[in-house]
Backbone as numpy.savetxt, mean C-alpha at the origin, in Angstrom:
# Nx Ny Nz CAx CAy CAz Cx Cy Cz
9.37 -4.88 5.85 9.11 -3.57 5.30 8.13 -2.85 6.22
8.25 -1.56 6.28 7.33 -0.72 7.05 6.27 -0.16 6.11
5.01 -0.16 6.55 3.91 0.36 5.75 3.09 1.34 6.57
2.75 2.46 5.95 1.78 3.40 6.50 0.72 3.65 5.44
-0.55 3.55 5.83 -1.66 3.92 4.96 -2.35 5.11 5.62
-2.41 6.21 4.89 -2.92 7.46 5.44 -4.00 8.03 4.52
-5.09 8.52 5.13 -6.13 9.24 4.40 -6.09 10.69 4.90
-6.84 11.58 4.26 -6.88 12.96 4.77 -7.40 13.05 6.20
-8.18 12.06 6.65 -8.77 12.08 7.98 -7.91 11.46 9.07
-7.23 10.34 8.74 -6.50 9.61 9.79 -5.54 8.59 9.19
-4.70 8.04 10.07 -3.81 6.94 9.70 -4.61 5.65 9.83
-4.69 4.89 8.76 -5.48 3.66 8.71 -4.68 2.46 9.17
-3.41 2.40 8.78 -2.58 1.23 9.09 -1.14 1.66 9.26
-0.46 1.03 10.21 0.99 1.21 10.36 1.54 -0.09 10.92
2.55 -0.64 10.24 3.13 -1.88 10.74 4.12 -2.48 9.76
4.67 -3.62 10.18 5.63 -4.37 9.37 4.88 -5.37 8.51
5.25 -5.42 7.23 4.57 -6.32 6.29 5.58 -7.12 5.48
5.08 -8.19 4.85 5.89 -9.00 3.94 5.68 -8.59 2.49
4.41 -8.20 2.16 4.10 -7.79 0.79 2.84 -6.96 0.76
2.68 -6.22 -0.35 1.46 -5.45 -0.58 1.17 -5.46 -2.07
-0.10 -5.62 -2.42 -0.55 -5.55 -3.81 -1.51 -4.38 -3.91
-1.27 -3.51 -4.90 -2.06 -2.28 -5.05 -2.56 -2.13 -6.49
-3.66 -1.38 -6.67 -4.21 -1.16 -8.00 -3.58 0.07 -8.68
-2.47 -0.13 -9.37 -1.79 0.96 -10.07 -2.58 1.44 -11.28
-2.24 2.61 -11.79 -2.93 3.18 -12.97 -2.83 2.27 -14.18
-1.71 1.56 -14.32 -1.52 0.68 -15.48 -1.65 -0.79 -15.11
-2.33 -1.06 -14.01 -2.54 -2.44 -13.58 -2.04 -2.68 -12.17
-2.52 -3.74 -11.60 -2.15 -4.11 -10.24 -0.68 -4.52 -10.19
-0.01 -4.16 -9.08 1.37 -4.61 -8.90 1.65 -4.89 -7.44
2.68 -5.71 -7.23 3.04 -6.14 -5.88 4.40 -5.56 -5.50
4.54 -5.23 -4.22 5.81 -4.75 -3.69 6.30 -5.75 -2.65
7.53 -6.22 -2.84 8.18 -7.13 -1.91 9.43 -6.45 -1.35
10.06 -7.08 -0.38 11.27 -6.53 0.25 12.32 -6.20 -0.81
13.00 -5.08 -0.61 14.08 -4.58 -1.49 13.58 -4.19 -2.87
12.31 -3.82 -2.99 11.75 -3.33 -4.26 12.47 -2.03 -4.64
12.64 -1.81 -5.91 13.24 -0.56 -6.41 12.36 0.62 -5.99
12.96 1.78 -5.75 12.15 2.96 -5.41 11.15 3.27 -6.52
9.93 3.63 -6.11 8.87 3.92 -7.07 7.86 4.87 -6.45
7.28 5.70 -7.28 6.11 6.49 -6.92 5.09 6.23 -8.00
3.86 5.88 -7.60 2.82 5.54 -8.57 1.47 6.06 -8.09
0.65 6.46 -9.04 -0.73 6.80 -8.71 -1.55 5.52 -8.66
-2.62 5.54 -7.89 -3.46 4.37 -7.72 -4.87 4.62 -8.22
-5.47 3.58 -8.74 -6.87 3.58 -9.16 -7.73 3.07 -8.01
-9.02 3.13 -8.19 -9.95 2.50 -7.25 -9.75 0.99 -7.33
-9.65 0.34 -6.18 -9.50 -1.10 -6.18 -8.97 -1.64 -4.88
-8.70 -2.96 -4.86 -8.27 -3.62 -3.63 -6.79 -3.41 -3.32
-6.51 -3.29 -2.03 -5.14 -3.30 -1.52 -5.04 -4.54 -0.64
-4.12 -5.42 -0.97 -3.98 -6.69 -0.25 -2.61 -6.69 0.43
-2.63 -6.79 1.75 -1.42 -6.75 2.57 -1.21 -8.11 3.21
0.04 -8.59 3.21 0.41 -9.75 4.00 1.34 -9.22 5.07
0.90 -9.30 6.34 1.72 -8.76 7.43 2.81 -9.76 7.82
3.66 -9.39 8.77 4.79 -10.24 9.15 4.38 -11.62 9.65
3.31 -11.74 10.46 2.90 -13.10 10.87 2.27 -13.92 9.74
1.96 -13.27 8.61 1.36 -13.99 7.48 -0.13 -13.79 7.33
-0.71 -12.91 8.13 -2.14 -12.60 8.02 -2.39 -11.76 6.77
-3.51 -12.02 6.09 -3.88 -11.24 4.91 -4.90 -10.18 5.34
-4.61 -8.93 5.00 -5.48 -7.80 5.34 -5.92 -7.16 4.03
-7.22 -6.93 3.89 -7.78 -6.35 2.67 -8.38 -4.98 2.95
-8.08 -4.03 2.07 -8.70 -2.72 2.09 -9.16 -2.41 0.67
-10.05 -1.45 0.53 -10.48 -0.95 -0.77 -10.17 0.53 -0.78
-9.39 0.99 -1.76 -9.06 2.41 -1.86 -9.81 3.02 -3.05
-10.06 4.31 -2.95 -10.76 5.00 -4.05 -9.79 5.75 -4.94
-8.50 5.53 -4.75 -7.45 6.20 -5.51 -6.43 6.77 -4.56
-5.29 7.20 -5.10 -4.26 7.77 -4.25 -2.89 7.66 -4.88
-1.88 7.66 -4.00 -0.48 7.61 -4.43 0.27 6.67 -3.49
1.23 5.93 -4.05 2.09 5.08 -3.23 3.55 5.44 -3.50
4.34 5.48 -2.44 5.79 5.70 -2.56 6.50 4.56 -1.87
7.48 3.98 -2.56 8.30 2.90 -2.01 9.74 3.36 -2.07
10.42 3.30 -0.91 11.81 3.73 -0.87 12.48 3.12 0.36
13.57 2.39 0.14 14.35 1.78 1.23 13.49 0.95 2.17
12.64 0.08 1.60 11.77 -0.81 2.37 10.78 -0.08 3.27
10.47 1.17 2.94 9.41 1.92 3.62 8.38 2.29 2.57
7.12 2.00 2.86 6.03 2.24 1.92 5.05 3.21 2.56
4.73 4.27 1.83 3.71 5.20 2.26 2.62 5.21 1.19
1.40 4.90 1.61 0.25 4.90 0.71 -0.68 6.01 1.18
-0.83 7.03 0.34 -1.75 8.13 0.62 -3.01 7.88 -0.19
-4.11 7.61 0.52 -5.36 7.24 -0.15 -6.41 8.32 0.00
-7.20 8.50 -1.06 -8.32 9.45 -0.99 -9.32 8.99 0.07
-9.66 7.71 0.05 -10.48 7.09 1.09 -10.22 5.59 1.11
-10.49 4.99 2.27 -10.24 3.55 2.47 -11.46 2.96 3.15
-11.82 1.77 2.67 -12.86 1.04 3.40 -12.50 -0.42 3.48
Protein backbone atom coordinates (compact mmCIF):
# COMPACT_ATOMS: atom_id res chain seq x y z
CA UNK A 1 0.00 0.00 0.00
CA UNK A 2 1.11 3.57 -0.61
CA UNK A 3 0.95 6.04 2.29
CA UNK A 4 1.28 9.81 2.40
CA UNK A 5 1.14 11.79 5.65
CA UNK A 6 0.71 15.50 5.04
CA UNK A 7 0.43 18.50 7.38
CA UNK A 8 -0.36 22.10 6.39
CA UNK A 9 3.41 22.76 6.49
CA UNK A 10 4.97 19.76 4.72
CA UNK A 11 4.84 16.11 3.71
CA UNK A 12 5.88 14.04 6.72
CA UNK A 13 5.97 10.54 5.21
CA UNK A 14 5.66 8.89 1.81
CA UNK A 15 6.29 5.23 1.12
CA UNK A 16 5.09 1.66 0.85
CA UNK A 17 3.64 0.10 3.99
CA UNK A 18 2.13 -3.17 5.20
CA UNK A 19 -0.27 -1.68 7.77
CA UNK A 20 -1.26 1.46 9.63
CA UNK A 21 -3.16 1.94 12.90
CA UNK A 22 -4.82 5.31 13.49
CA UNK A 23 -6.89 6.95 16.26
CA UNK A 24 -10.36 7.23 14.69
CA UNK A 25 -13.19 9.29 16.25
CA UNK A 26 -14.92 6.09 17.40
CA UNK A 27 -11.76 4.23 18.36
CA UNK A 28 -8.48 3.08 16.95
CA UNK A 29 -8.54 1.05 13.74
CA UNK A 30 -6.08 -0.67 11.45
CA UNK A 31 -5.83 -0.59 7.66
CA UNK A 32 -4.38 -3.57 5.80
CA UNK A 33 -3.99 -4.33 2.08
CA UNK A 34 -7.27 -4.34 0.10
CA UNK A 35 -9.17 -2.48 2.87
CA UNK A 36 -12.58 -1.19 1.81
CA UNK A 37 -12.63 2.50 0.81
CA UNK A 38 -13.11 4.74 3.84
CA UNK A 39 -12.86 8.36 4.91
CA UNK A 40 -12.61 8.99 8.66
CA UNK A 41 -11.80 11.85 10.99
CA UNK A 42 -9.00 11.30 13.47
CA UNK A 43 -8.59 12.16 17.14
CA UNK A 44 -5.38 13.08 18.90
CA UNK A 45 -3.31 9.94 19.35
CA UNK A 46 -0.70 7.53 18.01
CA UNK A 47 -0.27 6.51 14.39
CA UNK A 48 1.61 3.22 14.10
CA UNK A 49 3.00 2.26 10.69
CA UNK A 50 4.61 -1.02 9.66
CA UNK A 51 6.61 -0.36 6.50
CA UNK A 52 7.42 -2.94 3.80
CA UNK A 53 10.67 -4.16 5.41
CA UNK A 54 8.75 -4.61 8.69
CA UNK A 55 10.05 -1.58 10.59
CA UNK A 56 7.61 0.03 13.03
CA UNK A 57 7.31 3.82 12.75
CA UNK A 58 5.42 5.85 15.37
CA UNK A 59 3.94 9.32 15.03
CA UNK A 60 1.58 11.33 17.23
CA UNK A 61 -1.15 13.31 15.45
CA UNK A 62 -3.29 16.06 16.93
CA UNK A 63 -6.27 15.20 14.70
CA UNK A 64 -7.03 15.09 11.01
CA UNK A 65 -8.60 13.01 8.26
CA UNK A 66 -7.66 9.71 6.60
CA UNK A 67 -8.77 8.46 3.19
CA UNK A 68 -8.24 4.88 2.02
CA UNK A 69 -8.97 3.96 -1.58
CA UNK A 70 -7.46 1.31 -3.90
CA UNK A 71 -4.53 0.58 -1.54
CA UNK A 72 -3.57 4.27 -1.41
CA UNK A 73 -3.80 6.03 1.96
CA UNK A 74 -3.71 9.77 2.46
CA UNK A 75 -3.55 11.05 6.03
CA UNK A 76 -4.05 14.80 6.41
CA UNK A 77 -2.95 15.77 9.91
CA UNK A 78 -3.33 19.04 11.80
CA UNK A 79 0.14 18.42 13.25
CA UNK A 80 2.53 15.49 13.67
CA UNK A 81 5.28 14.82 16.13
